[in-house]
Amino acid sequence: MKCLRFLCTTLLLLCCVAVHAHDFEVDGIYYNITDAENKTVEVTISGTYYYTYSCDLVIPGTVTYKGLTYDVTGIKQGTFFMGYIRSLTIPKSVVRLEGMFTCWGYPLPVQELTSIIVEEGNPVYDSRQNCNAIIKTATQTLLYGCNNTIIPEGIEVIGYEAFEGCSGLTKIHIPQSVKKIDWEAFSRCTALKTVHIDNLAAWCNIDFQCTLFSGNEGEIYLNKELVTNLTIPDGISKLSSRAFQNCTSLVSLTIPQGLTQIGSTSFAGCSSLENVVVENGNPVYDSHNNCNAIIETATKSLVL
């Protein structure tokens, strides 16, 4: 399908035009020649008219121009910035695509994107189990999601800004295999109201204020049955209210030195909790005299 094109905003003109110029265009898709000898190209935007893509976009594996056939091996950084793509199909030949939705750190508004397919046989990326996402296979990192993404078991990392701007995403289930949810992974997902997280390690690596809801009202659910002995990882400085609320299987809890903000109901309803330890050196909390409690040191108030 030949893509429609539209005039980008002044922002795109200022920040992206200088780094984009196309060598040729075929069926509404713009290309740069990256290796004339080996006949490889990358997808880019028009460097003449400042247009980008607004379409159901199927990128071909090869493209013919002036009698020469080129392999399509990459998508240039910023190519889809300010685009409104409804669906995106990546061929198995494309092995470079990181940054295709951003320009100088500004992410693509992807509210229209509902389908992502990576052709089977791609050596670098996949979209296994019809997940509607782009996964970097070697690192099991979900790089880009969309409004209809289902995160498959086996994914270990949800990448930086993976769902940035997916304003049609309403709920997501994060499976047990996920170990890390990177910064701003769900930023500007304005309709996201329910996040169900199976893995404690991933849970503890969330910045609750910025990464998931960016100020939206919503609920985050931890798989309570998996939590019995909880040691909050180093590097976590804040727990939101309700973070571990009603974890009735939780028996022991260790608070690290760096955790200095605990929400008022972070551990409400943890009826089986027996052992509580605050590591020595925490500047805000302590559990002196092996009291099995969390005490706010300055005020001598019982937190838990």
PDB file of C-alpha atoms in Angstrom:
ATOM      1  CA  MET A   1       0.000   0.000   0.000  1.00  0.00           C
ATOM      2  CA  LYS A   2       1.378   3.353  -0.999  1.00  0.00           C
ATOM      3  CA  CYS A   3       1.772   5.565   2.027  1.00  0.00           C
ATOM      4  CA  LEU A   4       0.019   8.843   2.497  1.00  0.00           C
ATOM      5  CA  ARG A   5       2.278  11.695   3.469  1.00  0.00           C
ATOM      6  CA  PHE A   6       1.737  14.790   5.517  1.00  0.00           C
ATOM      7  CA  LEU A   7       3.626  17.932   6.387  1.00  0.00           C
ATOM      8  CA  CYS A   8       5.404  17.650   9.735  1.00  0.00           C
ATOM      9  CA  THR A   9       5.451  20.287  12.406  1.00  0.00           C
ATOM     10  CA  THR A  10       8.081  22.938  12.888  1.00  0.00           C
ATOM     11  CA  LEU A  11       9.631  20.772  15.590  1.00  0.00           C
ATOM     12  CA  LEU A  12      10.362  18.011  13.118  1.00  0.00           C
ATOM     13  CA  LEU A  13      11.672  20.547  10.652  1.00  0.00           C
ATOM     14  CA  LEU A  14      14.126  21.933  13.198  1.00  0.00           C
ATOM     15  CA  CYS A  15      15.378  18.774  14.858  1.00  0.00           C
ATOM     16  CA  CYS A  16      15.252  16.035  12.233  1.00  0.00           C
ATOM     17  CA  VAL A  17      15.605  17.469   8.758  1.00  0.00           C
ATOM     18  CA  ALA A  18      19.308  18.131   9.115  1.00  0.00           C
ATOM     19  CA  VAL A  19      20.035  14.454   9.757  1.00  0.00           C
ATOM     20  CA  HIS A  20      17.718  13.030   7.053  1.00  0.00           C
ATOM     21  CA  ALA A  21      18.098  13.091   3.292  1.00  0.00           C
ATOM     22  CA  HIS A  22      16.871  10.445   0.889  1.00  0.00           C
ATOM     23  CA  ASP A  23      18.644   9.046  -2.153  1.00  0.00           C
ATOM     24  CA  PHE A  24      15.512   7.715  -3.818  1.00  0.00           C
ATOM     25  CA  GLU A  25      11.841   6.898  -3.297  1.00  0.00           C
ATOM     26  CA  VAL A  26       9.840   3.829  -4.303  1.00  0.00           C
ATOM     27  CA  ASP A  27       6.105   3.387  -3.597  1.00  0.00           C
ATOM     28  CA  GLY A  28       6.012   6.146  -1.018  1.00  0.00           C
ATOM     29  CA  ILE A  29       8.983   4.852   1.028  1.00  0.00           C
ATOM     30  CA  TYR A  30      12.244   6.815   1.096  1.00  0.00           C
ATOM     31  CA  TYR A  31      15.682   5.186   1.115  1.00  0.00           C
ATOM     32  CA  ASN A  32      19.322   6.030   1.729  1.00  0.00           C
ATOM     33  CA  ILE A  33      22.006   3.930   0.060  1.00  0.00           C
ATOM     34  CA  THR A  34      24.241   2.682   2.882  1.00  0.00           C
ATOM     35  CA  ASP A  35      26.600   0.492   0.836  1.00  0.00           C
ATOM     36  CA  ALA A  36      26.660   0.965  -2.930  1.00  0.00           C
ATOM     37  CA  GLU A  37      29.025  -1.944  -3.507  1.00  0.00           C
ATOM     38  CA  ASN A  38      26.986  -4.467  -1.523  1.00  0.00           C
ATOM     39  CA  LYS A  39      23.729  -2.809  -2.560  1.00  0.00           C
ATOM     40  CA  THR A  40      22.148  -2.146   0.847  1.00  0.00           C
ATOM     41  CA  VAL A  41      19.780   0.662   1.834  1.00  0.00           C
ATOM     42  CA  GLU A  42      17.988   1.964   4.916  1.00  0.00           C
ATOM     43  CA  VAL A  43      14.528   3.450   5.207  1.00  0.00           C
ATOM     44  CA  THR A  44      14.477   7.188   5.952  1.00  0.00           C
ATOM     45  CA  ILE A  45      12.186  10.188   5.410  1.00  0.00           C
ATOM     46  CA  SER A  46      12.155  12.718   2.631  1.00  0.00           C
ATOM     47  CA  GLY A  47      15.017  15.158   2.988  1.00  0.00           C
ATOM     48  CA  THR A  48      13.460  17.506   0.428  1.00  0.00           C
ATOM     49  CA  TYR A  49       9.827  17.944   1.423  1.00  0.00           C
ATOM     50  CA  TYR A  50      10.029  17.226   5.142  1.00  0.00           C
ATOM     51  CA  TYR A  51       7.362  14.518   4.976  1.00  0.00           C
ATOM     52  CA  THR A  52       7.077  11.417   7.110  1.00  0.00           C
ATOM     53  CA  TYR A  53       4.736   8.424   7.146  1.00  0.00           C
ATOM     54  CA  SER A  54       1.050   8.117   7.965  1.00  0.00           C
ATOM     55  CA  CYS A  55      -0.118   4.718   6.795  1.00  0.00           C
ATOM     56  CA  ASP A  56      -0.218   0.962   7.169  1.00  0.00           C
ATOM     57  CA  LEU A  57       3.455   0.505   6.409  1.00  0.00           C
ATOM     58  CA  VAL A  58       4.923  -2.719   5.019  1.00  0.00           C
ATOM     59  CA  ILE A  59       8.664  -2.367   4.504  1.00  0.00           C
ATOM     60  CA  PRO A  60       9.939  -4.613   1.719  1.00  0.00           C
ATOM     61  CA  GLY A  61      13.015  -6.822   2.065  1.00  0.00           C
ATOM     62  CA  THR A  62      14.388  -5.608  -1.271  1.00  0.00           C
ATOM     63  CA  VAL A  63      13.760  -2.567  -3.443  1.00  0.00           C
ATOM     64  CA  THR A  64      14.654  -1.913  -7.084  1.00  0.00           C
ATOM     65  CA  TYR A  65      15.803   1.489  -8.334  1.00  0.00           C
ATOM     66  CA  LYS A  66      17.253   2.318 -11.755  1.00  0.00           C
ATOM     67  CA  GLY A  67      17.632  -1.359 -12.568  1.00  0.00           C
ATOM     68  CA  LEU A  68      19.536  -2.194  -9.378  1.00  0.00           C
ATOM     69  CA  THR A  69      18.082  -4.269  -6.534  1.00  0.00           C
ATOM     70  CA  TYR A  70      19.026  -3.319  -2.981  1.00  0.00           C
ATOM     71  CA  ASP A  71      18.592  -5.201   0.300  1.00  0.00           C
ATOM     72  CA  VAL A  72      16.726  -3.169   2.932  1.00  0.00           C
ATOM     73  CA  THR A  73      18.865  -3.671   6.040  1.00  0.00           C
ATOM     74  CA  GLY A  74      18.048  -0.743   8.324  1.00  0.00           C
ATOM     75  CA  ILE A  75      15.678   1.989   9.435  1.00  0.00           C
ATOM     76  CA  LYS A  76      17.349   5.292  10.185  1.00  0.00           C
ATOM     77  CA  GLN A  77      17.008   6.995  13.553  1.00  0.00           C
ATOM     78  CA  GLY A  78      14.059   9.386  13.608  1.00  0.00           C
ATOM     79  CA  THR A  79      12.420   7.934  10.495  1.00  0.00           C
ATOM     80  CA  PHE A  80       9.005   7.593  12.121  1.00  0.00           C
ATOM     81  CA  PHE A  81       9.236  10.593  14.409  1.00  0.00           C
ATOM     82  CA  MET A  82       5.979  12.578  14.174  1.00  0.00           C
ATOM     83  CA  GLY A  83       4.438   9.831  12.038  1.00  0.00           C
ATOM     84  CA  TYR A  84       1.028   8.303  12.665  1.00  0.00           C
ATOM     85  CA  ILE A  85       1.538   4.712  11.586  1.00  0.00           C
ATOM     86  CA  ARG A  86      -1.383   2.344  12.095  1.00  0.00           C
ATOM     87  CA  SER A  87       0.508  -0.884  11.458  1.00  0.00           C
ATOM     88  CA  LEU A  88       4.153  -1.701  10.826  1.00  0.00           C
ATOM     89  CA  THR A  89       5.705  -4.774   9.197  1.00  0.00           C
ATOM     90  CA  ILE A  90       9.494  -5.240   9.400  1.00  0.00           C
ATOM     91  CA  PRO A  91      11.167  -7.660   6.935  1.00  0.00           C
ATOM     92  CA  LYS A  92      13.699 -10.269   8.000  1.00  0.00           C
ATOM     93  CA  SER A  93      16.421  -8.296   6.205  1.00  0.00           C
ATOM     94  CA  VAL A  94      16.272  -5.305   8.611  1.00  0.00           C
ATOM     95  CA  VAL A  95      18.942  -5.660  11.316  1.00  0.00           C
ATOM     96  CA  ARG A  96      19.191  -1.998  12.456  1.00  0.00           C
ATOM     97  CA  LEU A  97      16.164  -0.140  13.742  1.00  0.00           C
ATOM     98  CA  GLU A  98      16.855   1.214  17.228  1.00  0.00           C
ATOM     99  CA  GLY A  99      15.872   4.865  17.459  1.00  0.00           C
ATOM    100  CA  MET A 100      13.483   4.755  14.508  1.00  0.00           C
ATOM    101  CA  PHE A 101      10.702   6.291  16.621  1.00  0.00           C
ATOM    102  CA  THR A 102      12.774   9.105  18.159  1.00  0.00           C
ATOM    103  CA  CYS A 103      14.715  12.182  17.148  1.00  0.00           C
ATOM    104  CA  TRP A 104      17.133  13.823  19.559  1.00  0.00           C
ATOM    105  CA  GLY A 105      15.383  12.153  22.461  1.00  0.00           C
ATOM    106  CA  TYR A 106      11.837  13.147  21.488  1.00  0.00           C
ATOM    107  CA  PRO A 107       9.590  10.069  21.072  1.00  0.00           C
ATOM    108  CA  LEU A 108       7.006   9.308  18.415  1.00  0.00           C
ATOM    109  CA  PRO A 109       3.313   9.824  19.203  1.00  0.00           C
ATOM    110  CA  VAL A 110       2.133   6.248  18.541  1.00  0.00           C
ATOM    111  CA  GLN A 111      -1.517   6.533  19.484  1.00  0.00           C
ATOM    112  CA  GLU A 112      -2.552   5.043  16.121  1.00  0.00           C
ATOM    113  CA  LEU A 113      -0.169   2.059  16.191  1.00  0.00           C
ATOM    114  CA  THR A 114      -2.055  -1.192  16.812  1.00  0.00           C
ATOM    115  CA  SER A 115      -0.042  -3.833  14.958  1.00  0.00           C
ATOM    116  CA  ILE A 116       3.676  -4.648  14.782  1.00  0.00           C
ATOM    117  CA  ILE A 117       5.022  -7.629  12.857  1.00  0.00           C
ATOM    118  CA  VAL A 118       8.628  -8.744  12.397  1.00  0.00           C
ATOM    119  CA  GLU A 119       8.967 -11.254   9.588  1.00  0.00           C
ATOM    120  CA  GLU A 120      10.044 -14.726  10.708  1.00  0.00           C
ATOM    121  CA  GLY A 121      13.707 -15.455  10.104  1.00  0.00           C
ATOM    122  CA  ASN A 122      14.984 -12.043  11.161  1.00  0.00           C
ATOM    123  CA  PRO A 123      18.381 -12.708  12.844  1.00  0.00           C
ATOM    124  CA  VAL A 124      18.178  -9.767  15.277  1.00  0.00           C
ATOM    125  CA  TYR A 125      14.527  -9.015  16.053  1.00  0.00           C
ATOM    126  CA  ASP A 126      11.276 -10.923  16.440  1.00  0.00           C
ATOM    127  CA  SER A 127       7.594 -10.471  17.263  1.00  0.00           C
ATOM    128  CA  ARG A 128       6.939 -13.946  18.630  1.00  0.00           C
ATOM    129  CA  GLN A 129       3.489 -15.305  19.402  1.00  0.00           C
ATOM    130  CA  ASN A 130       1.758 -12.456  17.550  1.00  0.00           C
ATOM    131  CA  CYS A 131       2.725 -10.179  20.447  1.00  0.00           C
ATOM    132  CA  ASN A 132       2.519  -6.909  18.464  1.00  0.00           C
ATOM    133  CA  ALA A 133       5.943  -5.804  19.654  1.00  0.00           C
ATOM    134  CA  ILE A 134       9.553  -5.673  18.475  1.00  0.00           C
ATOM    135  CA  ILE A 135      11.852  -7.814  20.591  1.00  0.00           C
ATOM    136  CA  LYS A 136      15.638  -7.846  20.422  1.00  0.00           C
ATOM    137  CA  THR A 137      16.098 -11.587  20.458  1.00  0.00           C
ATOM    138  CA  ALA A 138      19.629 -11.898  21.862  1.00  0.00           C
ATOM    139  CA  THR A 139      18.891  -9.825  24.972  1.00  0.00           C
ATOM    140  CA  GLN A 140      15.182 -10.717  25.313  1.00  0.00           C
ATOM    141  CA  THR A 141      14.404  -6.984  25.394  1.00  0.00           C
ATOM    142  CA  LEU A 142      11.066  -5.600  24.283  1.00  0.00           C
ATOM    143  CA  LEU A 143      12.149  -2.499  22.367  1.00  0.00           C
ATOM    144  CA  TYR A 144       8.832  -1.207  21.021  1.00  0.00           C
ATOM    145  CA  GLY A 145       5.253  -1.986  21.918  1.00  0.00           C
ATOM    146  CA  CYS A 146       1.892  -0.670  20.773  1.00  0.00           C
ATOM    147  CA  ASN A 147      -1.706  -0.394  21.910  1.00  0.00           C
ATOM    148  CA  ASN A 148      -2.379  -4.122  21.374  1.00  0.00           C
ATOM    149  CA  THR A 149       0.866  -5.589  22.712  1.00  0.00           C
ATOM    150  CA  ILE A 150       0.776  -8.794  24.750  1.00  0.00           C
ATOM    151  CA  ILE A 151       4.146  -9.265  26.452  1.00  0.00           C
ATOM    152  CA  PRO A 152       5.177 -12.904  25.968  1.00  0.00           C
ATOM    153  CA  GLU A 153       6.793 -15.073  28.628  1.00  0.00           C
ATOM    154  CA  GLY A 154      10.562 -15.123  28.097  1.00  0.00           C
ATOM    155  CA  ILE A 155      11.003 -11.351  27.826  1.00  0.00           C
ATOM    156  CA  GLU A 156      13.523 -10.176  30.438  1.00  0.00           C
ATOM    157  CA  VAL A 157      13.608  -6.401  29.904  1.00  0.00           C
ATOM    158  CA  ILE A 158      10.988  -3.857  28.906  1.00  0.00           C
ATOM    159  CA  GLY A 159      13.164  -1.246  27.288  1.00  0.00           C
ATOM    160  CA  TYR A 160      13.534   2.501  27.692  1.00  0.00           C
ATOM    161  CA  GLU A 161      10.383   4.279  26.411  1.00  0.00           C
ATOM    162  CA  ALA A 162       9.126   0.968  24.979  1.00  0.00           C
ATOM    163  CA  PHE A 163       5.469   2.023  25.204  1.00  0.00           C
ATOM    164  CA  GLU A 164       6.046   5.786  25.191  1.00  0.00           C
ATOM    165  CA  GLY A 165       2.927   7.576  23.963  1.00  0.00           C
ATOM    166  CA  CYS A 166       0.729   4.474  23.485  1.00  0.00           C
ATOM    167  CA  SER A 167      -2.359   6.405  24.490  1.00  0.00           C
ATOM    168  CA  GLY A 168      -4.711   3.573  23.495  1.00  0.00           C
ATOM    169  CA  LEU A 169      -3.091   1.038  25.832  1.00  0.00           C
ATOM    170  CA  THR A 170      -5.514   0.342  28.703  1.00  0.00           C
ATOM    171  CA  LYS A 171      -3.991  -2.655  30.493  1.00  0.00           C
ATOM    172  CA  ILE A 172      -0.855  -4.757  30.408  1.00  0.00           C
ATOM    173  CA  HIS A 173       0.308  -8.007  31.982  1.00  0.00           C
ATOM    174  CA  ILE A 174       4.033  -8.253  32.727  1.00  0.00           C
ATOM    175  CA  PRO A 175       5.037 -11.913  32.955  1.00  0.00           C
ATOM    176  CA  GLN A 176       7.256 -13.695  35.438  1.00  0.00           C
ATOM    177  CA  SER A 177      10.303 -13.669  33.132  1.00  0.00           C
ATOM    178  CA  VAL A 178      10.613  -9.848  33.144  1.00  0.00           C
ATOM    179  CA  LYS A 179      13.468  -8.771  35.414  1.00  0.00           C
ATOM    180  CA  LYS A 180      13.587  -5.072  34.649  1.00  0.00           C
ATOM    181  CA  ILE A 181      11.203  -2.333  33.534  1.00  0.00           C
ATOM    182  CA  ASP A 182      13.333   0.481  32.209  1.00  0.00           C
ATOM    183  CA  TRP A 183      12.898   4.210  32.721  1.00  0.00           C
ATOM    184  CA  GLU A 184       9.803   5.814  31.133  1.00  0.00           C
ATOM    185  CA  ALA A 185       8.713   2.460  29.692  1.00  0.00           C
ATOM    186  CA  PHE A 186       5.041   3.437  29.973  1.00  0.00           C
ATOM    187  CA  SER A 187       5.315   7.217  29.952  1.00  0.00           C
ATOM    188  CA  ARG A 188       2.362   9.099  28.427  1.00  0.00           C
ATOM    189  CA  CYS A 189       0.226   5.959  28.258  1.00  0.00           C
ATOM    190  CA  THR A 190      -2.711   8.118  29.266  1.00  0.00           C
ATOM    191  CA  ALA A 191      -5.369   5.368  29.180  1.00  0.00           C
ATOM    192  CA  LEU A 192      -3.316   2.782  31.083  1.00  0.00           C
ATOM    193  CA  LYS A 193      -5.212   1.877  34.243  1.00  0.00           C
ATOM    194  CA  THR A 194      -4.199  -1.684  35.111  1.00  0.00           C
ATOM    195  CA  VAL A 195      -0.716  -3.205  35.268  1.00  0.00           C
ATOM    196  CA  HIS A 196      -0.363  -6.759  36.549  1.00  0.00           C
ATOM    197  CA  ILE A 197       3.224  -7.695  37.428  1.00  0.00           C
ATOM    198  CA  ASP A 198       4.227 -11.277  38.189  1.00  0.00           C
ATOM    199  CA  ASN A 199       7.895 -10.790  39.042  1.00  0.00           C
ATOM    200  CA  LEU A 200       9.060  -9.159  42.250  1.00  0.00           C
ATOM    201  CA  ALA A 201      12.411  -8.131  40.751  1.00  0.00           C
ATOM    202  CA  ALA A 202      10.714  -6.233  37.942  1.00  0.00           C
ATOM    203  CA  TRP A 203       8.331  -4.661  40.429  1.00  0.00           C
ATOM    204  CA  CYS A 204      11.154  -3.346  42.556  1.00  0.00           C
ATOM    205  CA  ASN A 205      12.890  -1.768  39.574  1.00  0.00           C
ATOM    206  CA  ILE A 206       9.962   0.510  38.759  1.00  0.00           C
ATOM    207  CA  ASP A 207       9.971   4.245  39.280  1.00  0.00           C
ATOM    208  CA  PHE A 208       6.326   4.391  40.293  1.00  0.00           C
ATOM    209  CA  GLN A 209       5.787   8.084  39.652  1.00  0.00           C
ATOM    210  CA  CYS A 210       7.344   8.312  36.205  1.00  0.00           C
ATOM    211  CA  THR A 211       7.704   4.947  34.564  1.00  0.00           C
ATOM    212  CA  LEU A 212       4.199   3.573  34.710  1.00  0.00           C
ATOM    213  CA  PHE A 213       1.538   6.192  34.998  1.00  0.00           C
ATOM    214  CA  SER A 214       3.191   9.612  34.738  1.00  0.00           C
ATOM    215  CA  GLY A 215       0.684  10.987  37.211  1.00  0.00           C
ATOM    216  CA  ASN A 216      -2.360   9.068  35.960  1.00  0.00           C
ATOM    217  CA  GLU A 217      -4.656   7.378  38.430  1.00  0.00           C
ATOM    218  CA  GLY A 218      -4.411   3.622  38.139  1.00  0.00           C
ATOM    219  CA  GLU A 219      -3.787   0.328  39.855  1.00  0.00           C
ATOM    220  CA  ILE A 220      -0.656  -1.814  39.886  1.00  0.00           C
ATOM    221  CA  TYR A 221      -1.015  -5.426  40.943  1.00  0.00           C
ATOM    222  CA  LEU A 222       1.760  -7.661  42.149  1.00  0.00           C
ATOM    223  CA  ASN A 223       1.298 -11.401  41.979  1.00  0.00           C
ATOM    224  CA  LYS A 224       0.838 -11.811  45.725  1.00  0.00           C
ATOM    225  CA  GLU A 225       1.332 -15.578  45.700  1.00  0.00           C
ATOM    226  CA  LEU A 226       4.977 -15.191  44.660  1.00  0.00           C
ATOM    227  CA  VAL A 227       5.977 -12.968  47.573  1.00  0.00           C
ATOM    228  CA  THR A 228       7.112 -14.701  50.773  1.00  0.00           C
ATOM    229  CA  ASN A 229      10.581 -13.350  51.600  1.00  0.00           C
ATOM    230  CA  LEU A 230      11.117  -9.843  50.325  1.00  0.00           C
ATOM    231  CA  THR A 231      14.441  -8.010  50.163  1.00  0.00           C
ATOM    232  CA  ILE A 232      13.965  -4.672  48.420  1.00  0.00           C
ATOM    233  CA  PRO A 233      16.869  -4.350  45.934  1.00  0.00           C
ATOM    234  CA  ASP A 234      19.581  -1.732  46.364  1.00  0.00           C
ATOM    235  CA  GLY A 235      18.901   1.350  44.293  1.00  0.00           C
ATOM    236  CA  ILE A 236      15.197   1.540  45.123  1.00  0.00           C
ATOM    237  CA  SER A 237      14.579   4.811  46.950  1.00  0.00           C
ATOM    238  CA  LYS A 238      10.788   4.953  47.070  1.00  0.00           C
ATOM    239  CA  LEU A 239       7.785   2.650  47.480  1.00  0.00           C
ATOM    240  CA  SER A 240       4.401   3.988  46.459  1.00  0.00           C
ATOM    241  CA  SER A 241       1.318   3.575  48.578  1.00  0.00           C
ATOM    242  CA  ARG A 242      -0.232   0.124  48.113  1.00  0.00           C
ATOM    243  CA  ALA A 243       3.061  -1.194  46.686  1.00  0.00           C
ATOM    244  CA  PHE A 244       2.778  -4.490  48.586  1.00  0.00           C
ATOM    245  CA  GLN A 245      -0.684  -4.054  50.000  1.00  0.00           C
ATOM    246  CA  ASN A 246      -2.451  -7.298  50.954  1.00  0.00           C
ATOM    247  CA  CYS A 247       0.568  -9.518  50.266  1.00  0.00           C
ATOM    248  CA  THR A 248      -0.808 -12.041  52.721  1.00  0.00           C
ATOM    249  CA  SER A 249       1.943 -14.585  51.971  1.00  0.00           C
ATOM    250  CA  LEU A 250       4.748 -12.148  52.899  1.00  0.00           C
ATOM    251  CA  VAL A 251       6.654 -13.474  55.952  1.00  0.00           C
ATOM    252  CA  SER A 252       9.950 -11.552  56.039  1.00  0.00           C
ATOM    253  CA  LEU A 253      10.982  -8.120  54.847  1.00  0.00           C
ATOM    254  CA  THR A 254      14.361  -6.363  54.495  1.00  0.00           C
ATOM    255  CA  ILE A 255      14.590  -2.625  53.813  1.00  0.00           C
ATOM    256  CA  PRO A 256      17.902  -1.445  52.228  1.00  0.00           C
ATOM    257  CA  GLN A 257      19.919   1.625  53.184  1.00  0.00           C
ATOM    258  CA  GLY A 258      18.768   3.638  50.191  1.00  0.00           C
ATOM    259  CA  LEU A 259      15.012   3.224  50.608  1.00  0.00           C
ATOM    260  CA  THR A 260      13.977   6.516  52.183  1.00  0.00           C
ATOM    261  CA  GLN A 261      10.308   6.899  51.211  1.00  0.00           C
ATOM    262  CA  ILE A 262       7.645   4.348  52.108  1.00  0.00           C
ATOM    263  CA  GLY A 263       4.024   5.017  51.203  1.00  0.00           C
ATOM    264  CA  SER A 264       1.470   5.096  53.993  1.00  0.00           C
ATOM    265  CA  THR A 265      -0.187   1.828  52.936  1.00  0.00           C
ATOM    266  CA  SER A 266       2.753   0.125  51.230  1.00  0.00           C
ATOM    267  CA  PHE A 267       2.465  -2.942  53.460  1.00  0.00           C
ATOM    268  CA  ALA A 268      -1.129  -2.682  54.639  1.00  0.00           C
ATOM    269  CA  GLY A 269      -2.818  -6.050  54.995  1.00  0.00           C
ATOM    270  CA  CYS A 270       0.415  -8.082  55.102  1.00  0.00           C
ATOM    271  CA  SER A 271      -1.085 -10.302  57.777  1.00  0.00           C
ATOM    272  CA  SER A 272       1.618 -13.015  57.759  1.00  0.00           C
ATOM    273  CA  LEU A 273       4.587 -10.674  58.191  1.00  0.00           C
ATOM    274  CA  GLU A 274       6.806 -11.849  61.084  1.00  0.00           C
ATOM    275  CA  ASN A 275      10.348 -10.612  60.446  1.00  0.00           C
ATOM    276  CA  VAL A 276      11.238  -7.018  59.532  1.00  0.00           C
ATOM    277  CA  VAL A 277      14.796  -5.692  59.200  1.00  0.00           C
ATOM    278  CA  VAL A 278      16.030  -2.232  58.210  1.00  0.00           C
ATOM    279  CA  GLU A 279      19.667  -2.336  57.119  1.00  0.00           C
ATOM    280  CA  ASN A 280      22.129  -0.344  59.217  1.00  0.00           C
ATOM    281  CA  GLY A 281      22.926   3.060  57.743  1.00  0.00           C
ATOM    282  CA  ASN A 282      19.465   3.903  56.474  1.00  0.00           C
ATOM    283  CA  PRO A 283      19.153   7.681  57.120  1.00  0.00           C
ATOM    284  CA  VAL A 284      15.373   7.688  57.574  1.00  0.00           C
ATOM    285  CA  TYR A 285      14.279   4.349  59.034  1.00  0.00           C
ATOM    286  CA  ASP A 286      15.568   1.803  61.540  1.00  0.00           C
ATOM    287  CA  SER A 287      14.527  -1.398  63.299  1.00  0.00           C
ATOM    288  CA  HIS A 288      16.630  -0.987  66.455  1.00  0.00           C
ATOM    289  CA  ASN A 289      16.757  -3.608  69.168  1.00  0.00           C
ATOM    290  CA  ASN A 290      15.552  -6.250  66.690  1.00  0.00           C
ATOM    291  CA  CYS A 291      12.038  -4.913  67.102  1.00  0.00           C
ATOM    292  CA  ASN A 292      10.684  -6.459  63.878  1.00  0.00           C
ATOM    293  CA  ALA A 293       9.266  -3.107  62.822  1.00  0.00           C
ATOM    294  CA  ILE A 294      10.048  -0.097  60.641  1.00  0.00           C
ATOM    295  CA  ILE A 295      10.567   3.055  62.687  1.00  0.00           C
ATOM    296  CA  GLU A 296      10.962   6.569  61.314  1.00  0.00           C
ATOM    297  CA  THR A 297      14.087   7.529  63.227  1.00  0.00           C
ATOM    298  CA  ALA A 298      13.653  11.299  63.434  1.00  0.00           C
ATOM    299  CA  THR A 299      10.111  11.170  64.796  1.00  0.00           C
ATOM    300  CA  LYS A 300      10.308   7.770  66.499  1.00  0.00           C
ATOM    301  CA  SER A 301       7.101   6.907  64.654  1.00  0.00           C
ATOM    302  CA  LEU A 302       6.101   3.351  63.872  1.00  0.00           C
ATOM    303  CA  VAL A 303       5.755   2.929  60.102  1.00  0.00           C
ATOM    304  CA  LEU A 304       5.145  -0.836  60.095  1.00  0.00           C
TER     305      LEU A 304
END
